[in-house]
Tab-separated table of C-alpha atoms in Angstrom:
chain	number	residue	atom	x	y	z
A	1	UNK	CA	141.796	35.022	43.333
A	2	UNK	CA	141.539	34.093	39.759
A	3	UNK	CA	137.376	33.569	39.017
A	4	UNK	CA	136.326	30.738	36.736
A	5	UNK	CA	133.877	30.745	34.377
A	6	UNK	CA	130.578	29.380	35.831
A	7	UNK	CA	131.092	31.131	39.662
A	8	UNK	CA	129.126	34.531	38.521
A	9	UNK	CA	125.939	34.466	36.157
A	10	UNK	CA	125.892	36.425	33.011
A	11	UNK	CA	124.038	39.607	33.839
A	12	UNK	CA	126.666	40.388	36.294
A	13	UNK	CA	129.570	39.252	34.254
A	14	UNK	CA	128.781	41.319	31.667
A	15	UNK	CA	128.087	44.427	33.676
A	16	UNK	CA	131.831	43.708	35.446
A	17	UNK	CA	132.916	43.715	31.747
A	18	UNK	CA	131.610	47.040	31.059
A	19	UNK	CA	133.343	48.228	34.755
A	20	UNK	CA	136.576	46.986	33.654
A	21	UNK	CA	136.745	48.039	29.952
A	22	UNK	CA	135.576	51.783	31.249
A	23	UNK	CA	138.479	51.495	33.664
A	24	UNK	CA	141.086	50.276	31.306
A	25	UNK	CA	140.034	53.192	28.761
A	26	UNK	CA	140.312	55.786	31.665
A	27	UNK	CA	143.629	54.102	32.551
A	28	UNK	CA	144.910	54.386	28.965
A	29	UNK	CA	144.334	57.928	29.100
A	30	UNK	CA	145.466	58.506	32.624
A	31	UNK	CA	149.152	56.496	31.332
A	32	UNK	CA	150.103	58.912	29.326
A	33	UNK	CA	150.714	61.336	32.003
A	34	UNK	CA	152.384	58.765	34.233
A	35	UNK	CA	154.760	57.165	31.287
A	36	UNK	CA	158.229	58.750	29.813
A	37	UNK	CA	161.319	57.504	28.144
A	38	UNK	CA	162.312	55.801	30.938
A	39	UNK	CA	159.272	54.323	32.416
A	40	UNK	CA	157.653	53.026	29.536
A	41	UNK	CA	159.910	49.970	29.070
A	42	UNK	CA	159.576	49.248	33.140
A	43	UNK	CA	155.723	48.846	33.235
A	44	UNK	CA	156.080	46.225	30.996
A	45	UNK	CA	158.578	44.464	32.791
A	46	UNK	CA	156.485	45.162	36.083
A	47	UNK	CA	153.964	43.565	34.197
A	48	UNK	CA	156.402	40.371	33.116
A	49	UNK	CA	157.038	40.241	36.900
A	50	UNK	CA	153.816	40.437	38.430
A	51	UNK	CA	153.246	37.052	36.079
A	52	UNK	CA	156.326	35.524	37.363
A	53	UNK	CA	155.627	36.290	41.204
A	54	UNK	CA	151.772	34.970	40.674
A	55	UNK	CA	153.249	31.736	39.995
A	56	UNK	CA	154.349	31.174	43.142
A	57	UNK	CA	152.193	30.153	45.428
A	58	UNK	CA	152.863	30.310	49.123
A	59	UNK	CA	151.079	28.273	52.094
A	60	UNK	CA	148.902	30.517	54.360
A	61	UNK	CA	146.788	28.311	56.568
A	62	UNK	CA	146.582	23.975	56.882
A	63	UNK	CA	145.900	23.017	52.951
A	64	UNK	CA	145.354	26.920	52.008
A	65	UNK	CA	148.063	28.538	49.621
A	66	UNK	CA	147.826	32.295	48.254
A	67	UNK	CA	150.181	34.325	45.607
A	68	UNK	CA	150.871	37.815	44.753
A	69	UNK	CA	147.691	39.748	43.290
A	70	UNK	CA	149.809	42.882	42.088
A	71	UNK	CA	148.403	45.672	42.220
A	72	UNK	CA	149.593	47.895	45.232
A	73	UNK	CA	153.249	46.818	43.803
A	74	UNK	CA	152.534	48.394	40.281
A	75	UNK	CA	150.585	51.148	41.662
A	76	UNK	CA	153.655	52.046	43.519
A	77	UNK	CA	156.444	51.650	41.039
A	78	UNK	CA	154.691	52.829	37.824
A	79	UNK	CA	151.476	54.724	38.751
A	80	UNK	CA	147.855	53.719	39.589
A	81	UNK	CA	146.691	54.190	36.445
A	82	UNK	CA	149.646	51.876	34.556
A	83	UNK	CA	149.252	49.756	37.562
A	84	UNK	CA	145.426	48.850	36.384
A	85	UNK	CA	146.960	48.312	32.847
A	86	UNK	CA	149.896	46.111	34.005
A	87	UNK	CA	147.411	43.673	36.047
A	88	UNK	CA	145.129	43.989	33.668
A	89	UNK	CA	147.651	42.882	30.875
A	90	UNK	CA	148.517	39.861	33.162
A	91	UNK	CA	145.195	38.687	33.818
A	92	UNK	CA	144.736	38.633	30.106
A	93	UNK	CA	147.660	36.625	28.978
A	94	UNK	CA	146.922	34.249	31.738
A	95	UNK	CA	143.375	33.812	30.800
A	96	UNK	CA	144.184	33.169	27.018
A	97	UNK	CA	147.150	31.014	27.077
A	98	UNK	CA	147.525	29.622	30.413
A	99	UNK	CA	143.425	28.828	31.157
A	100	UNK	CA	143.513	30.495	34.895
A	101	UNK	CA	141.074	32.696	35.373
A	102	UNK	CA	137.591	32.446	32.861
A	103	UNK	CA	137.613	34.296	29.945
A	104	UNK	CA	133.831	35.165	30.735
A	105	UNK	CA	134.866	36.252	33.845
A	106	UNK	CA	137.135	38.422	32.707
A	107	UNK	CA	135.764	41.740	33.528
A	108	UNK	CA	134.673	40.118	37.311
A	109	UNK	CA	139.152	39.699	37.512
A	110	UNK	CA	139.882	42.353	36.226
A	111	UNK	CA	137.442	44.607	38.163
A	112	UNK	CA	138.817	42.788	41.268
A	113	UNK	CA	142.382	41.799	40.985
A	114	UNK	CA	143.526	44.947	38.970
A	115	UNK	CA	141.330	48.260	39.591
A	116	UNK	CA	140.289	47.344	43.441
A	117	UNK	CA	143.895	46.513	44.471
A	118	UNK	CA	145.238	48.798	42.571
A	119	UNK	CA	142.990	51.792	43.616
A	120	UNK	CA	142.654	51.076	47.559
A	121	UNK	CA	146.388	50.544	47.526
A	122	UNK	CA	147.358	53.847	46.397
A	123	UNK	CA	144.794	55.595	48.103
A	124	UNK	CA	145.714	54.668	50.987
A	125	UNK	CA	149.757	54.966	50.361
A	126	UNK	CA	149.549	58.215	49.579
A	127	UNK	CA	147.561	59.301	52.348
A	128	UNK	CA	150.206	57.157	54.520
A	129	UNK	CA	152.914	59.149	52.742
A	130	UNK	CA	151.958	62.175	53.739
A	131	UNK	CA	151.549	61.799	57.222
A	132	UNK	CA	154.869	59.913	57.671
A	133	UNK	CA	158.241	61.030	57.489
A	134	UNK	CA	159.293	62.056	53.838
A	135	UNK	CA	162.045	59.110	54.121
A	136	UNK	CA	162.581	56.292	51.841
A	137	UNK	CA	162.287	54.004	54.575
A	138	UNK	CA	158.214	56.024	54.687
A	139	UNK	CA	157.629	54.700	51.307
A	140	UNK	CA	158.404	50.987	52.091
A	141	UNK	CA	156.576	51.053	55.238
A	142	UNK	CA	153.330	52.711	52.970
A	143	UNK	CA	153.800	49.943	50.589
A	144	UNK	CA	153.529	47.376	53.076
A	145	UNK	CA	150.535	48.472	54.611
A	146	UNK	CA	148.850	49.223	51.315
A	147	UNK	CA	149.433	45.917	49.795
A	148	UNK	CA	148.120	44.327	52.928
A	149	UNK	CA	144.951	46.038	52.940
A	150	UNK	CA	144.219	45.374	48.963
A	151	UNK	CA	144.260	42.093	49.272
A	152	UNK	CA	141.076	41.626	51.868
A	153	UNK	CA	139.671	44.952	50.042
A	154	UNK	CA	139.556	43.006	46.605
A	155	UNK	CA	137.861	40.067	48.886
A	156	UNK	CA	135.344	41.908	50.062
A	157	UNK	CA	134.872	43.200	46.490
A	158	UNK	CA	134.593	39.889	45.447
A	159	UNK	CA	132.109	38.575	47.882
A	160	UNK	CA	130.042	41.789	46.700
A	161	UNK	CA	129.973	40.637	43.236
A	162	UNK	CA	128.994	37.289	44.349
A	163	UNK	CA	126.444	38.060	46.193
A	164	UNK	CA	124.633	40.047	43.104
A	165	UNK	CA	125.510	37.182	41.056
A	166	UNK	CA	126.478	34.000	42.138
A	167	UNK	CA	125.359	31.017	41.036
A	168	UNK	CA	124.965	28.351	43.650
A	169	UNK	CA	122.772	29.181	47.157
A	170	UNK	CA	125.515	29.719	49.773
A	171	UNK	CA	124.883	31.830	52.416
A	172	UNK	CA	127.051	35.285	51.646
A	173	UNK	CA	128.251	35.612	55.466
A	174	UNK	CA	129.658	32.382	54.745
A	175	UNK	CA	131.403	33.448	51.994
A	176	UNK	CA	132.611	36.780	53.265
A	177	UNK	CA	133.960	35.295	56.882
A	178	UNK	CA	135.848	32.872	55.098
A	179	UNK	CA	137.148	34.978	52.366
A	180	UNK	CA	138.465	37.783	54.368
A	181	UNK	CA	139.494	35.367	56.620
A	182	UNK	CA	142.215	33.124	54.458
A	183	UNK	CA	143.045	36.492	52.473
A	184	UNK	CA	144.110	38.733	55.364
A	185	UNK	CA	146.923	36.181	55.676
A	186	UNK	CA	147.276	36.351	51.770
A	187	UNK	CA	147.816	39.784	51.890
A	188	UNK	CA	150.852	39.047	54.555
A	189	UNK	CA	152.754	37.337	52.109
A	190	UNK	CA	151.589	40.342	49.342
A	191	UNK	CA	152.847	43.087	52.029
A	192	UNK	CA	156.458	41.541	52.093
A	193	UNK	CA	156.919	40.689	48.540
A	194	UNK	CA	155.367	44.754	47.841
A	195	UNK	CA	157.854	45.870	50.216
A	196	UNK	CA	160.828	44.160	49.683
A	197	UNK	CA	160.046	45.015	45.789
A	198	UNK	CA	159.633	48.507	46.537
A	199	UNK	CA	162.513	48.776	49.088
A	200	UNK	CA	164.980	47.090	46.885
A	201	UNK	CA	164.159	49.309	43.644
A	202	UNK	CA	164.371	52.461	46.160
A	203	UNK	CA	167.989	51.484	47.440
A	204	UNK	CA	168.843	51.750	43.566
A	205	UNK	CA	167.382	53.822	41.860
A	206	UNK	CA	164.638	55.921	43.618
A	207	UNK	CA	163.910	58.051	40.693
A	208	UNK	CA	162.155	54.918	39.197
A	209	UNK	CA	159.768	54.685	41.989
A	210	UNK	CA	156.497	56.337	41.055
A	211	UNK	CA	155.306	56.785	44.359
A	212	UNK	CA	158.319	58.209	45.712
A	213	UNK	CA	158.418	60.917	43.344
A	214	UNK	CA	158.230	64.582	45.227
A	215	UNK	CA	158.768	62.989	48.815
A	216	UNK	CA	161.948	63.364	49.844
A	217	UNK	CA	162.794	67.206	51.412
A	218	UNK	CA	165.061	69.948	48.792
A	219	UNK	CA	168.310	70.557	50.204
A	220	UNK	CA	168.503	73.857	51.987
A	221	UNK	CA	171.427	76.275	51.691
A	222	UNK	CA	171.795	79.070	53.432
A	223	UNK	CA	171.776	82.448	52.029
A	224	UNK	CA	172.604	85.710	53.452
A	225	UNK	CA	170.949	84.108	56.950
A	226	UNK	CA	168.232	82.649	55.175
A	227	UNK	CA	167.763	79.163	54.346
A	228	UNK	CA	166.456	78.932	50.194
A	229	UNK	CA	166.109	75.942	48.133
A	230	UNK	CA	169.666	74.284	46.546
A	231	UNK	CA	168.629	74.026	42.558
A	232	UNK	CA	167.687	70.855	41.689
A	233	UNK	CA	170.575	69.167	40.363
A	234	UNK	CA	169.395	65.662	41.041
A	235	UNK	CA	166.769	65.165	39.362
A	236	UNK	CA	168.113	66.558	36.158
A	237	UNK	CA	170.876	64.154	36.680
A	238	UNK	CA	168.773	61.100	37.354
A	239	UNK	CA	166.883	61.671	34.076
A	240	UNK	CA	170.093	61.256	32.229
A	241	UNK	CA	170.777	57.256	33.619
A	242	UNK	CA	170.130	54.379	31.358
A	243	UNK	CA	167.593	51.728	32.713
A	244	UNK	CA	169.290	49.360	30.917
A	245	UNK	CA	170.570	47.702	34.045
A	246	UNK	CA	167.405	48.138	35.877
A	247	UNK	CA	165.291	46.180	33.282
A	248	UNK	CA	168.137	43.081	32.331
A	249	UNK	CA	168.352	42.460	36.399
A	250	UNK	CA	164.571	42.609	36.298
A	251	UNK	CA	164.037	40.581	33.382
A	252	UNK	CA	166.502	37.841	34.778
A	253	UNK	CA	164.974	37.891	37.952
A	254	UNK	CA	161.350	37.334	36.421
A	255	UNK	CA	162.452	34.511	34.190
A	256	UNK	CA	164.403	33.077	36.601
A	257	UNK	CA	161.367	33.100	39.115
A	258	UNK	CA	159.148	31.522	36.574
A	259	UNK	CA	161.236	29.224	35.130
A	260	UNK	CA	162.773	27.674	37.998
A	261	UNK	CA	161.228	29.013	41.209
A	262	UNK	CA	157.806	28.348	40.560
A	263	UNK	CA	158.696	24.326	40.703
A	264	UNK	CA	158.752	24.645	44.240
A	265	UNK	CA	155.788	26.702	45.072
A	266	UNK	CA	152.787	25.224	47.132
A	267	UNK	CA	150.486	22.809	45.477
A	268	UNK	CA	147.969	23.580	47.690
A	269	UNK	CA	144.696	25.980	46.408
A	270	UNK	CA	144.728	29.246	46.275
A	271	UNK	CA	142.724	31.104	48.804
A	272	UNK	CA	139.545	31.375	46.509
A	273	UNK	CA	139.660	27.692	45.465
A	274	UNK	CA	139.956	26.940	49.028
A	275	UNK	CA	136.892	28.423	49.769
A	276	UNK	CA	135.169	27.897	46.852
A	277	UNK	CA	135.440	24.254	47.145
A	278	UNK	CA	134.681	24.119	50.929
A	279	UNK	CA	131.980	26.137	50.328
A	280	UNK	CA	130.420	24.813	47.414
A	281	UNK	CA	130.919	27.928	45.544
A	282	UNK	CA	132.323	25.818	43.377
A	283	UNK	CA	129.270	23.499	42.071
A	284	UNK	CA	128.745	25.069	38.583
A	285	UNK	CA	132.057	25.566	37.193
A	286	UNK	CA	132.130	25.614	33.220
A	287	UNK	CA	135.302	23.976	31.573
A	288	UNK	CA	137.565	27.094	30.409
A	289	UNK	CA	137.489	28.239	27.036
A	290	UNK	CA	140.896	28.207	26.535
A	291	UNK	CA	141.379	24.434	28.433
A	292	UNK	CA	142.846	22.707	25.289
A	293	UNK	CA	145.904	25.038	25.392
A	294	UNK	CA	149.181	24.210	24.985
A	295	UNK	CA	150.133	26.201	28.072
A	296	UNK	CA	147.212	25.248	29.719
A	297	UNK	CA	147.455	24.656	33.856
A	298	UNK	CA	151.321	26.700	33.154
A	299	UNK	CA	152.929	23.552	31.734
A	300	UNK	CA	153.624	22.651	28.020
A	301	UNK	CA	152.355	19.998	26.960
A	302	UNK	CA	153.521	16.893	25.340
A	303	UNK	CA	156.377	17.337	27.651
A	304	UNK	CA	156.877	14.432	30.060
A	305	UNK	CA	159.323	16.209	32.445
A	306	UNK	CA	157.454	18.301	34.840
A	307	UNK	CA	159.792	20.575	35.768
A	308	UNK	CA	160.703	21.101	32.379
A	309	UNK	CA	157.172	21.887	31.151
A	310	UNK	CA	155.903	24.123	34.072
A	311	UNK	CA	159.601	25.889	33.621
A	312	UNK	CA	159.564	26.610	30.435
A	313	UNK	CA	155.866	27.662	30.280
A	314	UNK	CA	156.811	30.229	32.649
A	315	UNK	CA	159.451	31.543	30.651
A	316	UNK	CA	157.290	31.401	27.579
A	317	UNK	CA	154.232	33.473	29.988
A	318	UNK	CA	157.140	36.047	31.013
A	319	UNK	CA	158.374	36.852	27.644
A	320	UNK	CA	154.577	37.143	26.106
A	321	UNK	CA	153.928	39.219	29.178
A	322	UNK	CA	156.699	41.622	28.792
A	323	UNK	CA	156.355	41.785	24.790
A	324	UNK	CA	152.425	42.574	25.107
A	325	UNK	CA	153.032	44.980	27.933
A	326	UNK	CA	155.701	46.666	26.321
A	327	UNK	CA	154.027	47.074	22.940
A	328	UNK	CA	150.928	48.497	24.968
A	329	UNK	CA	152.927	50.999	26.898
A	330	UNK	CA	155.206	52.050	24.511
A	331	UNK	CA	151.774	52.723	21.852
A	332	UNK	CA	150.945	54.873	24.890
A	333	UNK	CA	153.909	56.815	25.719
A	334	UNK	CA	153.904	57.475	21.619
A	335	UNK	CA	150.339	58.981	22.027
A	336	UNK	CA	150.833	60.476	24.653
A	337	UNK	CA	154.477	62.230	22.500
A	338	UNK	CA	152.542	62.649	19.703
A	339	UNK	CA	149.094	64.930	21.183
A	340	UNK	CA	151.852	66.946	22.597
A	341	UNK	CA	151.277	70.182	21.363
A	342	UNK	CA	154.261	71.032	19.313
A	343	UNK	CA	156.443	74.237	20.753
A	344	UNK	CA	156.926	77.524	18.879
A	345	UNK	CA	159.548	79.874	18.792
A	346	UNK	CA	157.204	82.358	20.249
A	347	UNK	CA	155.966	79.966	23.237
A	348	UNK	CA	159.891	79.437	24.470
């Protein structure tokens, strides 16, 4: 659902810039409560990850192909507000170096593919979280049901900003039956990536799971007839493990998904370009600032081999990715250590 320059005019472009850098600002703040010792170094690889998994594209419908937008699957491992940030972080290396997405419409992707997902998934997992079982199994079911939502939600979003500011004459119930339409079946294939993601992390190492935090039930001993709390041994424990193991298998995976995987995904468009080009949405399309890239289209050029060249730009795109990311999160996690206020003798 990556917009190109030329599809929204400037007026609204610019007023979908101001959206998304007052969201990213409120997210920066809003990090530092969600990021520690330990999760600091995983947002940016569920940024690097999120990059890999948008590379492959899978087919939805007769000449129709979608991919992964994200942001229920951050949302749920690292927080909503480092979820906006992690998107937000991909949709930026992908518009500078690899030329998808415009970098005029950046605030119009950003306010669509990173804060919508990202904030109608979690609002609706938690509220499925609470009214389901506190079980792990809960969580994975929650995830699946939020990422499928997000992805028609940020289509509906989109077709909203289009219809303030598009710039060809197509009728907008037009453009909203067949955008819902093809992305309802997107957000199939984002519900089972988000929830075997999720699921897989959980069987691991739950304590790394953002929105599994507080859900699952304190053991109960019983006391003089009474049943009373066991102390929380557990958690203390789990704060203690290295994610050293997490992040390599999660690095490996993402390189290995963009460097080799991504050679078979669809060639078909992508749900937007589907419609955009069926629909003439398409008709005033600018050339992308950032066309004359080396990485440009995810393939390096001067490199005759094509599986080479789209392989090794997604290796290059997941180590930028995670290295940005990173840096961001970890310039975070030091404000957020270093506004601490400091502890006296006479506070403890």
């Amino acid at each position: 659902m990556h917009v190109p320059d030329g599809f929204i005019n400037a007026p609204v472009s610019a007023v979908t810039g101001v959206v998304a850098a007052g969201a990213v600002a409120v997210s920066l703040r809003g990090a530092r409560r969600e990021l520690d010792e330990k999760t600091a170094p995983l947002a940016g690889l569920v940024a690097a990850f999120i990059f890999a998994v948008q590379m492959l594209n899978f087919p939805v419908a007769a000449g129709t192909s979608g991919h992964l937008l994200g942001g229920a699957l951050a949302a749920i491992l690292v927080g909503p507000y480092t979820g906006v940030l992690c998107v937000s972080v991909v949709l930026l290396m992908q518009g500078i170096l690899f030329a998808d997405g415009g970098l005029t419409a950046l605030g119009v992707n950003i306010t669509d593919m990173a804060i919508t997902t990202t904030v109608v998934a979690y609002v609706l997992f938690r509220a499925l979280v609470k009214v389901l079982p506190r079980t792990r199994r809960s969580v994975t079911v929650a995830s699946f049901v939020a990422a499928l939502v997000s992805v028609p939600a940020a289509a509906l979003v989109f077709t909203a900003i289009y219809a303030l500011g598009g710039t060809t004459d197509v009728p907008i119930t037009k453009v909203l039956t067949a955008m819902v339409g093809v992305h309802v079946l997107i957000g199939i294939g984002e519900a089972v990536i988000t929830a075997l993601t999720v699921g897989a992390v959980i069987a691991v190492r739950p304590d790394l799971v953002h929105g599994a935090r507080g859900l699952t039930a304190p053991l109960k001993l019983r006391v003089g007839g009474e049943l009373v709390d066991a102390p929380a041994a557990a958690p203390a424990a789990a704060r203690t493990r290295s994610t050293r193991k997490v992040w390599g298998f999660g690095i490996v995976t993402a390189l290995l998904l963009a460097g080799f995987v991504s050679f078979y995904a669809s060639a078909s468009p992508d749900g937007l370009e589907k419609v955009a080009h069926d629909k003439g949405i398409d008709a005033k399309t600018t050339q992308h600032a950032s066309s004359e890239s080396p990485l440009a289209d995810y393939s390096v050029k001067d490199i005759g081999d094509a599986r080479l060249a789209g392989g090794l730009a997604g290796v290059i795109g997941v180590g930028v990715t995670v290295a940005v990311g990173s840096g961001v999160f970890w310039a975070v996690r030091r404000r957020r250590t270093d506004s601490a206020p400091e502890r006296t003798p006479e506070a403890v």
